[in-house]
Amino acid sequence: MITTQDIQQQTIAELFEQYPFLPGFFEENTLDVDGQINEKLDDFLNILDDEEEKENRAMDKTQVMESMAEYITQMLAFLGEDEDEGVNSITLLPGTNKSGEKEKFEELTINKSEIVCIVGPTGSGKSRLLADIEWVAQNDTPTSRTILVNGEKGDKKWRVTSGHKLVAQLSQNMNFVMDLSVYEFLELHAQSRLVEDVEGIINKIFEQANNLAGEKFSLDTPITSLSGGQSRALMIADTAILSKSPIILIDEIENAGIDRKKALELLVGEEKIVLMATHDPILALMGDRRIVIKNGGIHKVIETSGDEQNLLSELERMDNVIQNMRTRLRHGEIIRQEDIGF
Amino acid sequence: MNLVTVSGPPSSGKTAVILKTIDSFQKRGLEVGVVKFDCLYTDDDILYEKAGVKVKKGLSGSLCPDHYFVSNIEEVTQWGIKEGLDILITESAGLCNRCSPYVKSVTAVCVIDNLSGINTPKKIGPMLKSADIVIITKGDIVSQAEREVFASRVNTVNPGASIMHVNGLTGQGAYELSTLLYDEKVEVKTLVGEKLRFSMPSALCSYCLGETRIGESYQMGNVRKIDMEDKKGKK
Ligand SMILES: Nc1nc2c(ncn2[C@@H]2O[C@H](COP(=O)(O)OP(=O)(O)OP(=O)(O)O)[C@@H](O)[C@H]2O)c(=O)[nH]1
Ligand SMILES: [Mg+2]
Ligand SMILES: [Zn+2]
Ligand SMILES: [Zn+2]
């Protein structure tokens, strides 16, 4: 824990040296240190003691100092976490469905690099399940479910701290809204995660994204002008590599302009726990298991069987037939019997 | 009675989030009331009425809505107590980014949305910086990375706050928020003697008083001018 006493007598230069992330705090709080870098923090912040400055900036010295100490404490904790403090598994313990009946499973553990699909009609309780996981429910949500992290009662830090979110989400409705190039966008995200080798990470994500995307894009393409498939590819590569959240929830991936199989392989390779809400048979069979939701509760857990997995290659062939016809149509060609190839 | 102040830029999703949270309160059998403060116009009271909660609205008209809020909050509190509410929520739009309606002992919630741009946290003053809980909305339409960057910017200006993502359309996260807002042990009886978290600007110029003519001779009181000189030696 860093307290205000620890920082107030140091110069700003010393603080920046010690805490390389601190300039961002000054920047976001509109504190301009130009030419005052060698002043003691305490003296520098004296400007805020002046009534008029305080009014104009709407900040007071004590508040800024406390806030800074809290920020340093958080960032140090964030940087100090190493891999083995990571999430290796989550476990669901049953609650009840909308009629108050116990859910039909005993204990469900999902390990990293596993893909679990969630199926069930709209309104059946898929979002509630997800919300329970995100909130590490401890028998304190409407379903009375309990979620364990690494087999233990989950830490409440997952609930409300911005650097610790258990679940990252990807859905078809999501778009990029920032006015940035691919490079600037990845740089911004990497910086906010306090990554050391920013350049290396950008290249890695960029390469992976292009590997997933049907049509290639470049680092200076504005993110808002990427096609649907390219956006999806960049979102998935970025989330796989740069998001700190150990669990990724995917709400369908449309089969257009992106290699979905490679996308899932990337997420699994980055040791994510993948939850996928989908009714697409190809995606569903790529999962290790399927959770069936009915009437607000988990009704069944189905292992993807060997037989089902064998069907996958056949399904993929059918899918290719359709994709191929699409391409032919686009190029003004005629669809023929042999295109179906059965 | 519990009291909660919800503030945030216009259209950030305050009403949507409050309505979804009210759902959760009502399921627990709690009596909820809302007071909506705005400047010139609002329809929010109709939405709250439809949700079956007691509602009052106050339009500040020619006054800064936050100043108006503070001048009325005690009366509003007494109304809520008289109506037998378990929880009273006030909603007000932060219009000048400088004032904020937060009272020291009252739970303060700021609602901002992912679409407002990553420089927004920097621009909003005490309304964001001194909130206890910051709710970020509209995460359903932006990418994961943008949500993460936005949340980290919010965290930088208010590291002490609980930061949560709530979807105002589906209500995802609203149940969880409701558990942070109501505490049966808390009993607000009066706000007399309580203090604001941050003072409000003392600006009082002739335009505050209804002046419409332009020109130096019409400007009185607290007048400040833009520095139009070219700065040398500084970028
Ligand atoms: N996509 C999406 N839209 C949202 C979300 N939250 C709110 N909205 C929409 O945003 C618009 C503004 O929401 P309101 O709840 O009225 O915002 P407000 O902050 O109460 O607005 P004022 O009271 O007028 O300042 C509405 O059209 C909402 O449906 C969200 O999480 N996602
Ligand atoms: Mg509103
Ligand atoms: Zn104001
Ligand atoms: Zn004025």
mmCIF file of N, CA and C in Angstrom, chain B residues 183-229:
data_model
loop_
_atom_site.group_PDB
_atom_site.id
_atom_site.type_symbol
_atom_site.label_atom_id
_atom_site.label_comp_id
_atom_site.label_asym_id
_atom_site.label_seq_id
_atom_site.Cartn_x
_atom_site.Cartn_y
_atom_site.Cartn_z
ATOM 1 N N ASP B 183 -28.882 -0.865 1.316
ATOM 2 C CA ASP B 183 -28.385 -1.453 2.553
ATOM 3 C C ASP B 183 -29.449 -1.204 3.614
ATOM 4 N N GLU B 184 -30.058 -2.278 4.099
ATOM 5 C CA GLU B 184 -31.211 -2.065 4.993
ATOM 6 C C GLU B 184 -30.828 -1.403 6.312
ATOM 7 N N LYS B 185 -29.539 -1.427 6.627
ATOM 8 C CA LYS B 185 -29.126 -0.793 7.880
ATOM 9 C C LYS B 185 -29.062 0.738 7.778
ATOM 10 N N VAL B 186 -29.021 1.240 6.549
ATOM 11 C CA VAL B 186 -28.896 2.693 6.370
ATOM 12 C C VAL B 186 -30.263 3.369 6.515
ATOM 13 N N GLU B 187 -30.302 4.462 7.234
ATOM 14 C CA GLU B 187 -31.557 5.162 7.459
ATOM 15 C C GLU B 187 -31.313 6.667 7.347
ATOM 16 N N VAL B 188 -31.645 7.247 6.184
ATOM 17 C CA VAL B 188 -31.470 8.689 6.010
ATOM 18 C C VAL B 188 -32.715 9.395 6.551
ATOM 19 N N LYS B 189 -32.511 10.338 7.481
ATOM 20 C CA LYS B 189 -33.665 11.046 8.040
ATOM 21 C C LYS B 189 -33.720 12.489 7.557
ATOM 22 N N THR B 190 -32.535 13.090 7.437
ATOM 23 C CA THR B 190 -32.479 14.465 6.950
ATOM 24 C C THR B 190 -31.080 14.721 6.408
ATOM 25 N N LEU B 191 -30.982 15.686 5.486
ATOM 26 C CA LEU B 191 -29.653 16.029 4.971
ATOM 27 C C LEU B 191 -29.171 17.363 5.531
ATOM 28 N N VAL B 192 -29.987 17.971 6.384
ATOM 29 C CA VAL B 192 -29.611 19.264 6.946
ATOM 30 C C VAL B 192 -28.289 19.107 7.702
ATOM 31 N N GLY B 193 -27.327 19.982 7.377
ATOM 32 C CA GLY B 193 -26.023 19.898 8.035
ATOM 33 C C GLY B 193 -25.024 19.081 7.247
ATOM 34 N N GLU B 194 -25.482 18.283 6.289
ATOM 35 C CA GLU B 194 -24.563 17.519 5.440
ATOM 36 C C GLU B 194 -23.844 18.453 4.479
ATOM 37 N N LYS B 195 -22.758 17.947 3.891
ATOM 38 C CA LYS B 195 -22.006 18.810 2.982
ATOM 39 C C LYS B 195 -21.858 18.207 1.591
ATOM 40 N N LEU B 196 -21.704 19.100 0.623
ATOM 41 C CA LEU B 196 -21.426 18.666 -0.741
ATOM 42 C C LEU B 196 -20.017 18.101 -0.805
ATOM 43 N N ARG B 197 -19.782 17.179 -1.739
ATOM 44 C CA ARG B 197 -18.425 16.659 -1.900
ATOM 45 C C ARG B 197 -17.506 17.694 -2.515
ATOM 46 N N PHE B 198 -18.062 18.529 -3.353
ATOM 47 C CA PHE B 198 -17.233 19.556 -3.972
ATOM 48 C C PHE B 198 -18.043 20.824 -4.178
ATOM 49 N N SER B 199 -17.405 21.969 -3.887
ATOM 50 C CA SER B 199 -18.135 23.222 -4.021
ATOM 51 C C SER B 199 -18.495 23.475 -5.481
ATOM 52 N N MET B 200 -19.539 24.240 -5.699
ATOM 53 C CA MET B 200 -19.959 24.550 -7.059
ATOM 54 C C MET B 200 -19.407 25.917 -7.446
ATOM 55 N N PRO B 201 -19.201 26.152 -8.724
ATOM 56 C CA PRO B 201 -18.575 27.404 -9.149
ATOM 57 C C PRO B 201 -19.386 28.612 -8.683
ATOM 58 N N SER B 202 -18.628 29.661 -8.404
ATOM 59 C CA SER B 202 -19.277 30.848 -7.877
ATOM 60 C C SER B 202 -19.618 31.847 -8.976
ATOM 61 N N ALA B 203 -19.480 31.441 -10.235
ATOM 62 C CA ALA B 203 -19.695 32.360 -11.342
ATOM 63 C C ALA B 203 -21.035 33.056 -11.232
ATOM 64 N N LEU B 204 -21.007 34.340 -11.342
ATOM 65 C CA LEU B 204 -22.250 35.085 -11.333
ATOM 66 C C LEU B 204 -22.012 36.332 -12.166
ATOM 67 N N CYS B 205 -22.430 36.287 -13.415
ATOM 68 C CA CYS B 205 -22.177 37.418 -14.297
ATOM 69 C C CYS B 205 -23.515 37.990 -14.733
ATOM 70 N N SER B 206 -23.467 39.054 -15.513
ATOM 71 C CA SER B 206 -24.727 39.677 -15.907
ATOM 72 C C SER B 206 -25.597 38.742 -16.734
ATOM 73 N N TYR B 207 -24.944 37.802 -17.460
ATOM 74 C CA TYR B 207 -25.744 36.875 -18.275
ATOM 75 C C TYR B 207 -26.503 35.875 -17.415
ATOM 76 N N CYS B 208 -25.925 35.548 -16.250
ATOM 77 C CA CYS B 208 -26.665 34.699 -15.320
ATOM 78 C C CYS B 208 -27.968 35.392 -14.921
ATOM 79 N N LEU B 209 -27.934 36.702 -14.930
ATOM 80 C CA LEU B 209 -29.083 37.462 -14.434
ATOM 81 C C LEU B 209 -30.023 37.902 -15.553
ATOM 82 N N GLY B 210 -29.834 37.333 -16.722
ATOM 83 C CA GLY B 210 -30.807 37.597 -17.783
ATOM 84 C C GLY B 210 -30.359 38.575 -18.857
ATOM 85 N N GLU B 211 -29.162 39.125 -18.747
ATOM 86 C CA GLU B 211 -28.657 40.034 -19.778
ATOM 87 C C GLU B 211 -28.579 39.315 -21.121
ATOM 88 N N THR B 212 -28.953 39.982 -22.219
ATOM 89 C CA THR B 212 -28.837 39.347 -23.533
ATOM 90 C C THR B 212 -27.934 40.137 -24.474
ATOM 91 N N ARG B 213 -27.654 41.399 -24.131
ATOM 92 C CA ARG B 213 -26.855 42.220 -25.050
ATOM 93 C C ARG B 213 -25.367 41.892 -24.954
ATOM 94 N N ILE B 214 -24.680 42.017 -26.118
ATOM 95 C CA ILE B 214 -23.258 41.687 -26.148
ATOM 96 C C ILE B 214 -22.410 42.949 -26.080
ATOM 97 N N GLY B 215 -21.294 42.885 -25.385
ATOM 98 C CA GLY B 215 -20.403 44.043 -25.295
ATOM 99 C C GLY B 215 -19.960 44.273 -23.874
ATOM 100 N N GLU B 216 -18.714 44.789 -23.761
ATOM 101 C CA GLU B 216 -18.084 44.933 -22.453
ATOM 102 C C GLU B 216 -18.926 45.732 -21.453
ATOM 103 N N SER B 217 -19.623 46.744 -21.933
ATOM 104 C CA SER B 217 -20.329 47.608 -20.991
ATOM 105 C C SER B 217 -21.530 46.918 -20.353
ATOM 106 N N TYR B 218 -21.919 45.774 -20.901
ATOM 107 C CA TYR B 218 -23.038 45.052 -20.303
ATOM 108 C C TYR B 218 -22.572 43.961 -19.356
ATOM 109 N N GLN B 219 -21.241 43.786 -19.280
ATOM 110 C CA GLN B 219 -20.737 42.668 -18.488
ATOM 111 C C GLN B 219 -20.336 43.112 -17.091
ATOM 112 N N MET B 220 -20.967 42.506 -16.113
ATOM 113 C CA MET B 220 -20.671 42.869 -14.730
ATOM 114 C C MET B 220 -20.397 41.616 -13.920
ATOM 115 N N GLY B 221 -19.860 41.826 -12.730
ATOM 116 C CA GLY B 221 -19.668 40.696 -11.815
ATOM 117 C C GLY B 221 -18.444 39.882 -12.183
ATOM 118 N N ASN B 222 -18.583 38.580 -12.085
ATOM 119 C CA ASN B 222 -17.468 37.667 -12.290
ATOM 120 C C ASN B 222 -17.281 37.397 -13.782
ATOM 121 N N VAL B 223 -16.491 38.248 -14.450
ATOM 122 C CA VAL B 223 -16.294 38.113 -15.891
ATOM 123 C C VAL B 223 -14.860 37.683 -16.157
ATOM 124 N N ARG B 224 -14.698 36.738 -17.035
ATOM 125 C CA ARG B 224 -13.348 36.285 -17.358
ATOM 126 C C ARG B 224 -13.179 36.266 -18.865
ATOM 127 N N LYS B 225 -11.983 36.600 -19.344
ATOM 128 C CA LYS B 225 -11.752 36.685 -20.786
ATOM 129 C C LYS B 225 -10.760 35.617 -21.257
ATOM 130 N N ILE B 226 -10.990 35.136 -22.469
ATOM 131 C CA ILE B 226 -10.027 34.224 -23.091
ATOM 132 C C ILE B 226 -8.734 34.978 -23.338
ATOM 133 N N ASP B 227 -7.607 34.309 -23.151
ATOM 134 C CA ASP B 227 -6.331 34.913 -23.467
ATOM 135 C C ASP B 227 -6.100 34.801 -24.975
ATOM 136 N N MET B 228 -6.177 35.925 -25.688
ATOM 137 C CA MET B 228 -6.060 35.886 -27.145
ATOM 138 C C MET B 228 -4.646 36.167 -27.620
ATOM 139 N N GLU B 229 -3.728 36.451 -26.682
ATOM 140 C CA GLU B 229 -2.334 36.706 -27.058
ATOM 141 C C GLU B 229 -1.721 35.442 -27.637
#
